[in-house]
PDB file of C-alpha atoms and ligand atoms in Angstrom:
ATOM      1  CA  UNK A   1     -89.153 125.756 -47.528  1.00  0.00           C
ATOM      2  CA  UNK A   2     -91.494 127.306 -45.352  1.00  0.00           C
ATOM      3  CA  UNK A   3     -90.812 127.653 -41.673  1.00  0.00           C
ATOM      4  CA  UNK A   4     -92.620 125.437 -39.571  1.00  0.00           C
ATOM      5  CA  UNK A   5     -95.595 127.145 -38.303  1.00  0.00           C
ATOM      6  CA  UNK A   6     -95.993 125.630 -34.316  1.00  0.00           C
ATOM      7  CA  UNK A   7     -94.736 122.213 -33.106  1.00  0.00           C
ATOM      8  CA  UNK A   8     -97.597 119.604 -32.473  1.00  0.00           C
ATOM      9  CA  UNK A   9     -97.034 120.007 -29.005  1.00  0.00           C
ATOM     10  CA  UNK A  10     -97.805 123.690 -29.459  1.00  0.00           C
ATOM     11  CA  UNK A  11    -100.917 124.865 -27.154  1.00  0.00           C
ATOM     12  CA  UNK A  12    -101.906 127.270 -29.689  1.00  0.00           C
ATOM     13  CA  UNK A  13    -104.841 126.817 -31.633  1.00  0.00           C
ATOM     14  CA  UNK A  14    -103.317 125.437 -35.188  1.00  0.00           C
ATOM     15  CA  UNK A  15    -105.851 127.696 -37.140  1.00  0.00           C
ATOM     16  CA  UNK A  16    -104.027 130.719 -37.877  1.00  0.00           C
ATOM     17  CA  UNK A  17    -102.020 130.244 -40.625  1.00  0.00           C
ATOM     18  CA  UNK A  18    -105.044 127.937 -41.824  1.00  0.00           C
ATOM     19  CA  UNK A  19    -107.106 131.267 -41.579  1.00  0.00           C
ATOM     20  CA  UNK A  20    -104.899 133.231 -43.664  1.00  0.00           C
ATOM     21  CA  UNK A  21    -103.402 131.015 -46.222  1.00  0.00           C
ATOM     22  CA  UNK A  22    -106.164 127.712 -46.220  1.00  0.00           C
ATOM     23  CA  UNK A  23    -102.881 126.073 -44.968  1.00  0.00           C
ATOM     24  CA  UNK A  24    -100.543 124.741 -42.317  1.00  0.00           C
ATOM     25  CA  UNK A  25     -97.767 122.663 -41.902  1.00  0.00           C
ATOM     26  CA  UNK A  26     -96.952 120.772 -38.348  1.00  0.00           C
ATOM     27  CA  UNK A  27     -93.707 118.483 -37.544  1.00  0.00           C
ATOM     28  CA  UNK A  28     -94.471 115.745 -35.763  1.00  0.00           C
ATOM     29  CA  UNK A  29     -91.743 115.807 -32.091  1.00  0.00           C
ATOM     30  CA  UNK A  30     -91.060 112.232 -33.415  1.00  0.00           C
ATOM     31  CA  UNK A  31     -90.107 111.182 -36.819  1.00  0.00           C
ATOM     32  CA  UNK A  32     -91.762 107.451 -35.947  1.00  0.00           C
ATOM     33  CA  UNK A  33     -94.533 106.466 -38.257  1.00  0.00           C
ATOM     34  CA  UNK A  34     -96.764 105.943 -35.407  1.00  0.00           C
ATOM     35  CA  UNK A  35     -96.339 109.068 -33.796  1.00  0.00           C
ATOM     36  CA  UNK A  36     -97.138 110.791 -37.088  1.00  0.00           C
ATOM     37  CA  UNK A  37    -100.501 108.943 -37.441  1.00  0.00           C
ATOM     38  CA  UNK A  38    -101.399 109.555 -33.626  1.00  0.00           C
ATOM     39  CA  UNK A  39    -100.370 113.148 -34.026  1.00  0.00           C
ATOM     40  CA  UNK A  40    -102.606 113.878 -37.478  1.00  0.00           C
ATOM     41  CA  UNK A  41    -105.619 112.411 -35.677  1.00  0.00           C
ATOM     42  CA  UNK A  42    -104.985 114.770 -32.266  1.00  0.00           C
ATOM     43  CA  UNK A  43    -104.792 117.939 -34.696  1.00  0.00           C
ATOM     44  CA  UNK A  44    -107.392 116.642 -36.776  1.00  0.00           C
ATOM     45  CA  UNK A  45    -110.041 115.591 -33.471  1.00  0.00           C
ATOM     46  CA  UNK A  46    -109.537 119.796 -32.373  1.00  0.00           C
ATOM     47  CA  UNK A  47    -110.793 121.002 -35.407  1.00  0.00           C
ATOM     48  CA  UNK A  48    -113.581 118.976 -36.587  1.00  0.00           C
ATOM     49  CA  UNK A  49    -115.213 115.543 -36.658  1.00  0.00           C
ATOM     50  CA  UNK A  50    -113.688 112.641 -39.000  1.00  0.00           C
ATOM     51  CA  UNK A  51    -114.944 111.796 -41.818  1.00  0.00           C
ATOM     52  CA  UNK A  52    -114.906 108.370 -44.024  1.00  0.00           C
ATOM     53  CA  UNK A  53    -112.887 108.349 -47.501  1.00  0.00           C
ATOM     54  CA  UNK A  54    -113.692 106.419 -50.500  1.00  0.00           C
ATOM     55  CA  UNK A  55    -113.496 103.052 -48.890  1.00  0.00           C
ATOM     56  CA  UNK A  56    -115.425 104.282 -46.030  1.00  0.00           C
ATOM     57  CA  UNK A  57    -111.921 104.301 -43.438  1.00  0.00           C
ATOM     58  CA  UNK A  58    -111.279 107.206 -41.152  1.00  0.00           C
ATOM     59  CA  UNK A  59    -107.553 106.623 -41.936  1.00  0.00           C
ATOM     60  CA  UNK A  60    -106.259 106.040 -44.957  1.00  0.00           C
ATOM     61  CA  UNK A  61    -102.463 105.452 -45.904  1.00  0.00           C
ATOM     62  CA  UNK A  62    -102.088 106.975 -49.050  1.00  0.00           C
ATOM     63  CA  UNK A  63     -98.825 105.101 -51.727  1.00  0.00           C
ATOM     64  CA  UNK A  64     -98.714 106.241 -55.467  1.00  0.00           C
ATOM     65  CA  UNK A  65    -100.295 104.127 -57.704  1.00  0.00           C
ATOM     66  CA  UNK A  66    -100.015 102.840 -60.826  1.00  0.00           C
ATOM     67  CA  UNK A  67    -103.376 103.372 -63.043  1.00  0.00           C
ATOM     68  CA  UNK A  68    -104.289  99.270 -63.605  1.00  0.00           C
ATOM     69  CA  UNK A  69    -103.929  98.514 -59.355  1.00  0.00           C
ATOM     70  CA  UNK A  70    -105.892 102.019 -58.180  1.00  0.00           C
ATOM     71  CA  UNK A  71    -109.697 102.875 -57.581  1.00  0.00           C
ATOM     72  CA  UNK A  72    -111.693 102.345 -60.758  1.00  0.00           C
ATOM     73  CA  UNK A  73    -113.541 106.119 -60.196  1.00  0.00           C
ATOM     74  CA  UNK A  74    -109.739 107.972 -58.606  1.00  0.00           C
ATOM     75  CA  UNK A  75    -108.153 110.164 -60.246  1.00  0.00           C
ATOM     76  CA  UNK A  76    -104.868 107.378 -59.888  1.00  0.00           C
ATOM     77  CA  UNK A  77    -107.149 105.248 -62.573  1.00  0.00           C
ATOM     78  CA  UNK A  78    -106.826 107.718 -65.089  1.00  0.00           C
ATOM     79  CA  UNK A  79    -103.140 109.582 -63.832  1.00  0.00           C
ATOM     80  CA  UNK A  80    -101.433 106.801 -62.750  1.00  0.00           C
ATOM     81  CA  UNK A  81     -98.049 107.853 -61.706  1.00  0.00           C
ATOM     82  CA  UNK A  82     -98.374 110.772 -64.122  1.00  0.00           C
ATOM     83  CA  UNK A  83     -98.861 114.309 -61.848  1.00  0.00           C
ATOM     84  CA  UNK A  84    -102.342 113.877 -60.007  1.00  0.00           C
ATOM     85  CA  UNK A  85    -104.023 117.245 -61.163  1.00  0.00           C
ATOM     86  CA  UNK A  86    -105.296 119.627 -58.901  1.00  0.00           C
ATOM     87  CA  UNK A  87    -108.371 118.798 -57.178  1.00  0.00           C
ATOM     88  CA  UNK A  88    -110.754 119.341 -54.051  1.00  0.00           C
ATOM     89  CA  UNK A  89    -110.977 115.977 -51.820  1.00  0.00           C
ATOM     90  CA  UNK A  90    -114.235 113.821 -51.789  1.00  0.00           C
ATOM     91  CA  UNK A  91    -115.866 116.310 -55.286  1.00  0.00           C
ATOM     92  CA  UNK A  92    -118.086 113.440 -55.338  1.00  0.00           C
ATOM     93  CA  UNK A  93    -119.890 113.778 -52.206  1.00  0.00           C
ATOM     94  CA  UNK A  94    -122.274 116.590 -52.385  1.00  0.00           C
ATOM     95  CA  UNK A  95    -120.736 118.320 -48.784  1.00  0.00           C
ATOM     96  CA  UNK A  96    -116.787 117.677 -49.446  1.00  0.00           C
ATOM     97  CA  UNK A  97    -114.935 117.787 -45.988  1.00  0.00           C
ATOM     98  CA  UNK A  98    -113.621 120.610 -45.286  1.00  0.00           C
ATOM     99  CA  UNK A  99    -110.233 119.906 -44.703  1.00  0.00           C
ATOM    100  CA  UNK A 100    -107.792 117.236 -45.050  1.00  0.00           C
ATOM    101  CA  UNK A 101    -104.962 116.323 -42.658  1.00  0.00           C
ATOM    102  CA  UNK A 102    -101.913 114.601 -44.466  1.00  0.00           C
ATOM    103  CA  UNK A 103     -98.418 113.114 -42.689  1.00  0.00           C
ATOM    104  CA  UNK A 104     -95.738 111.928 -43.844  1.00  0.00           C
ATOM    105  CA  UNK A 105     -94.653 108.488 -42.715  1.00  0.00           C
ATOM    106  CA  UNK A 106     -92.671 108.071 -45.727  1.00  0.00           C
ATOM    107  CA  UNK A 107     -91.489 111.213 -48.154  1.00  0.00           C
ATOM    108  CA  UNK A 108     -89.889 108.163 -51.026  1.00  0.00           C
ATOM    109  CA  UNK A 109     -87.102 108.310 -53.350  1.00  0.00           C
ATOM    110  CA  UNK A 110     -87.080 110.276 -55.263  1.00  0.00           C
ATOM    111  CA  UNK A 111     -90.728 112.251 -53.720  1.00  0.00           C
ATOM    112  CA  UNK A 112     -93.570 113.406 -55.237  1.00  0.00           C
ATOM    113  CA  UNK A 113     -93.900 117.440 -53.625  1.00  0.00           C
ATOM    114  CA  UNK A 114     -97.962 118.390 -53.073  1.00  0.00           C
ATOM    115  CA  UNK A 115     -98.926 120.822 -54.850  1.00  0.00           C
ATOM    116  CA  UNK A 116    -101.252 123.405 -53.409  1.00  0.00           C
ATOM    117  CA  UNK A 117    -102.842 126.374 -54.711  1.00  0.00           C
ATOM    118  CA  UNK A 118    -105.637 128.896 -53.128  1.00  0.00           C
ATOM    119  CA  UNK A 119    -108.552 129.028 -55.655  1.00  0.00           C
ATOM    120  CA  UNK A 120    -108.895 132.548 -54.567  1.00  0.00           C
ATOM    121  CA  UNK A 121    -105.932 133.529 -56.276  1.00  0.00           C
ATOM    122  CA  UNK A 122    -107.365 132.461 -59.472  1.00  0.00           C
ATOM    123  CA  UNK A 123    -108.374 135.745 -60.418  1.00  0.00           C
ATOM    124  CA  UNK A 124    -112.209 134.960 -61.310  1.00  0.00           C
ATOM    125  CA  UNK A 125    -114.049 138.505 -62.259  1.00  0.00           C
ATOM    126  CA  UNK A 126    -117.408 138.763 -60.642  1.00  0.00           C
ATOM    127  CA  UNK A 127    -119.147 137.101 -64.000  1.00  0.00           C
ATOM    128  CA  UNK A 128    -117.341 133.991 -63.516  1.00  0.00           C
ATOM    129  CA  UNK A 129    -118.227 133.161 -60.124  1.00  0.00           C
ATOM    130  CA  UNK A 130    -121.419 133.937 -61.281  1.00  0.00           C
ATOM    131  CA  UNK A 131    -120.747 131.665 -64.304  1.00  0.00           C
ATOM    132  CA  UNK A 132    -119.286 129.054 -62.170  1.00  0.00           C
ATOM    133  CA  UNK A 133    -122.022 129.492 -59.176  1.00  0.00           C
ATOM    134  CA  UNK A 134    -124.885 128.931 -62.120  1.00  0.00           C
ATOM    135  CA  UNK A 135    -123.655 126.375 -63.793  1.00  0.00           C
ATOM    136  CA  UNK A 136    -125.296 122.804 -63.632  1.00  0.00           C
ATOM    137  CA  UNK A 137    -122.735 120.592 -63.877  1.00  0.00           C
ATOM    138  CA  UNK A 138    -122.668 116.730 -63.110  1.00  0.00           C
ATOM    139  CA  UNK A 139    -120.714 114.608 -60.416  1.00  0.00           C
ATOM    140  CA  UNK A 140    -120.354 111.043 -61.631  1.00  0.00           C
ATOM    141  CA  UNK A 141    -119.875 108.880 -59.392  1.00  0.00           C
ATOM    142  CA  UNK A 142    -122.008 105.437 -60.295  1.00  0.00           C
ATOM    143  CA  UNK A 143    -124.746 104.842 -58.647  1.00  0.00           C
ATOM    144  CA  UNK A 144    -124.601 108.471 -55.966  1.00  0.00           C
ATOM    145  CA  UNK A 145    -123.621 110.700 -59.331  1.00  0.00           C
ATOM    146  CA  UNK A 146    -125.581 113.814 -58.926  1.00  0.00           C
ATOM    147  CA  UNK A 147    -126.036 117.770 -60.470  1.00  0.00           C
ATOM    148  CA  UNK A 148    -124.463 119.946 -58.592  1.00  0.00           C
ATOM    149  CA  UNK A 149    -122.497 123.846 -59.294  1.00  0.00           C
ATOM    150  CA  UNK A 150    -117.943 124.148 -59.097  1.00  0.00           C
ATOM    151  CA  UNK A 151    -118.681 127.402 -57.059  1.00  0.00           C
ATOM    152  CA  UNK A 152    -120.801 126.333 -53.940  1.00  0.00           C
ATOM    153  CA  UNK A 153    -124.152 129.573 -53.041  1.00  0.00           C
ATOM    154  CA  UNK A 154    -122.492 132.087 -51.394  1.00  0.00           C
ATOM    155  CA  UNK A 155    -118.677 131.133 -52.699  1.00  0.00           C
ATOM    156  CA  UNK A 156    -118.860 128.827 -49.502  1.00  0.00           C
ATOM    157  CA  UNK A 157    -115.928 125.787 -51.684  1.00  0.00           C
ATOM    158  CA  UNK A 158    -115.474 125.543 -54.977  1.00  0.00           C
ATOM    159  CA  UNK A 159    -115.477 121.555 -56.156  1.00  0.00           C
ATOM    160  CA  UNK A 160    -113.365 120.495 -58.905  1.00  0.00           C
ATOM    161  CA  UNK A 161    -111.957 116.880 -59.848  1.00  0.00           C
ATOM    162  CA  UNK A 162    -111.458 116.124 -63.422  1.00  0.00           C
ATOM    163  CA  UNK A 163    -112.011 112.574 -62.061  1.00  0.00           C
ATOM    164  CA  UNK A 164    -115.699 113.303 -61.804  1.00  0.00           C
ATOM    165  CA  UNK A 165    -116.890 116.732 -62.885  1.00  0.00           C
ATOM    166  CA  UNK A 166    -118.657 116.238 -66.328  1.00  0.00           C
ATOM    167  CA  UNK A 167    -120.356 119.286 -68.482  1.00  0.00           C
ATOM    168  CA  UNK A 168    -124.206 118.718 -69.194  1.00  0.00           C
ATOM    169  CA  UNK A 169    -123.835 121.488 -71.912  1.00  0.00           C
ATOM    170  CA  UNK A 170    -122.252 124.911 -73.395  1.00  0.00           C
ATOM    171  CA  UNK A 171    -121.853 126.653 -70.768  1.00  0.00           C
ATOM    172  CA  UNK A 172    -120.182 123.724 -68.525  1.00  0.00           C
ATOM    173  CA  UNK A 173    -117.615 123.092 -71.145  1.00  0.00           C
ATOM    174  CA  UNK A 174    -117.259 126.824 -70.857  1.00  0.00           C
ATOM    175  CA  UNK A 175    -116.519 127.045 -67.331  1.00  0.00           C
ATOM    176  CA  UNK A 176    -114.458 124.007 -67.174  1.00  0.00           C
ATOM    177  CA  UNK A 177    -112.367 125.440 -69.443  1.00  0.00           C
ATOM    178  CA  UNK A 178    -111.943 128.906 -67.104  1.00  0.00           C
ATOM    179  CA  UNK A 179    -110.863 126.508 -64.216  1.00  0.00           C
ATOM    180  CA  UNK A 180    -108.652 124.653 -66.510  1.00  0.00           C
ATOM    181  CA  UNK A 181    -106.860 127.517 -68.119  1.00  0.00           C
ATOM    182  CA  UNK A 182    -106.111 129.651 -65.008  1.00  0.00           C
ATOM    183  CA  UNK A 183    -104.804 126.629 -62.668  1.00  0.00           C
ATOM    184  CA  UNK A 184    -102.253 125.989 -65.470  1.00  0.00           C
ATOM    185  CA  UNK A 185    -101.344 129.878 -65.573  1.00  0.00           C
ATOM    186  CA  UNK A 186    -101.529 130.033 -61.498  1.00  0.00           C
ATOM    187  CA  UNK A 187     -98.191 129.532 -59.881  1.00  0.00           C
ATOM    188  CA  UNK A 188     -99.089 126.720 -56.819  1.00  0.00           C
ATOM    189  CA  UNK A 189     -97.076 125.985 -53.959  1.00  0.00           C
ATOM    190  CA  UNK A 190     -94.961 122.745 -53.840  1.00  0.00           C
ATOM    191  CA  UNK A 191     -94.957 121.249 -50.742  1.00  0.00           C
ATOM    192  CA  UNK A 192     -91.842 119.101 -50.746  1.00  0.00           C
ATOM    193  CA  UNK A 193     -92.126 116.711 -47.389  1.00  0.00           C
ATOM    194  CA  UNK A 194     -89.836 115.853 -44.720  1.00  0.00           C
ATOM    195  CA  UNK A 195     -90.738 113.023 -42.570  1.00  0.00           C
ATOM    196  CA  UNK A 196     -93.213 113.332 -39.859  1.00  0.00           C
ATOM    197  CA  UNK A 197     -94.141 116.876 -41.770  1.00  0.00           C
ATOM    198  CA  UNK A 198     -97.895 117.065 -41.301  1.00  0.00           C
ATOM    199  CA  UNK A 199    -100.095 119.631 -43.332  1.00  0.00           C
ATOM    200  CA  UNK A 200    -103.384 120.860 -42.703  1.00  0.00           C
ATOM    201  CA  UNK A 201    -105.607 121.908 -45.849  1.00  0.00           C
ATOM    202  CA  UNK A 202    -108.574 123.863 -45.493  1.00  0.00           C
ATOM    203  CA  UNK A 203    -110.899 121.918 -48.875  1.00  0.00           C
ATOM    204  CA  UNK A 204    -112.591 124.723 -49.200  1.00  0.00           C
ATOM    205  CA  UNK A 205    -110.424 126.979 -50.688  1.00  0.00           C
ATOM    206  CA  UNK A 206    -106.741 125.090 -51.214  1.00  0.00           C
ATOM    207  CA  UNK A 207    -106.860 123.318 -54.682  1.00  0.00           C
ATOM    208  CA  UNK A 208    -104.284 119.576 -54.210  1.00  0.00           C
ATOM    209  CA  UNK A 209    -102.375 117.962 -55.977  1.00  0.00           C
ATOM    210  CA  UNK A 210     -99.519 115.796 -56.951  1.00  0.00           C
ATOM    211  CA  UNK A 211     -95.649 115.775 -58.557  1.00  0.00           C
ATOM    212  CA  UNK A 212     -95.415 113.222 -60.805  1.00  0.00           C
ATOM    213  CA  UNK A 213     -94.360 109.282 -58.964  1.00  0.00           C
ATOM    214  CA  UNK A 214     -93.194 106.326 -59.050  1.00  0.00           C
ATOM    215  CA  UNK A 215     -94.339 103.000 -57.976  1.00  0.00           C
ATOM    216  CA  UNK A 216     -91.611 101.513 -56.002  1.00  0.00           C
ATOM    217  CA  UNK A 217     -90.444 105.349 -54.363  1.00  0.00           C
ATOM    218  CA  UNK A 218     -91.910 104.375 -50.897  1.00  0.00           C
ATOM    219  CA  UNK A 219     -93.480 107.074 -50.708  1.00  0.00           C
ATOM    220  CA  UNK A 220     -96.189 107.166 -48.083  1.00  0.00           C
ATOM    221  CA  UNK A 221     -98.509 109.530 -46.583  1.00  0.00           C
ATOM    222  CA  UNK A 222    -101.606 108.758 -43.787  1.00  0.00           C
ATOM    223  CA  UNK A 223    -104.463 111.068 -44.621  1.00  0.00           C
ATOM    224  CA  UNK A 224    -107.581 112.265 -42.231  1.00  0.00           C
ATOM    225  CA  UNK A 225    -110.754 114.170 -43.128  1.00  0.00           C
ATOM    226  CA  UNK A 226    -112.773 115.723 -41.383  1.00  0.00           C
ATOM    227  CA  UNK A 227    -115.868 118.133 -41.749  1.00  0.00           C
ATOM    228  CA  UNK A 228    -116.136 120.695 -39.268  1.00  0.00           C
TER     229      UNK A 228
HETATM  230 FE1  FE2 B 314    -106.623 114.244 -53.522  1.00  0.00          FE
END
């Protein structure tokens, strides 16, 4: 397990490991759930402005859901308790949130890891980056569906979510297959949660996923989404 980068009480800005590798780990001083959620909010408010999640809430508690119990357009609806595939949070918005903060209320037993993968390590060639930046894709999100590209102009962020992203032509299918193949061959980092852990993830750079889970595990993570 990685050493903790800074304590929450530390006065240094929480951005250094975040800018180096796209995510950073912090530790709430108290293992108490309320303290973890409060530290999560403080860290988030230091780096930007909160945005609402799928149901509009500025702060959510996420738990493993079976496919039946999940929001119909969530990844859990498709993948249930199996491994949740790598994705960009809020891919169904025209501008996905910049940061995702997760705080561990209960790691659960058995525990499920959060998987982290920096898309800039996937080895895309200039031609492949062009393909990802230029190929139209459909983001399917009910009446708010829209066309976009996987890579934002200039590579500002990568939008990838197999739950809502669809190819509209052969180039789109090639682009999706390219990402799937690179992810399958990558060596992601696995974060094994401990109560009180807080992860700040640069959602424009680092894809996240979850190892297989169990509804009875008791795993609970607090989540806030930040624009900056
Ligand atoms: Fe997510």
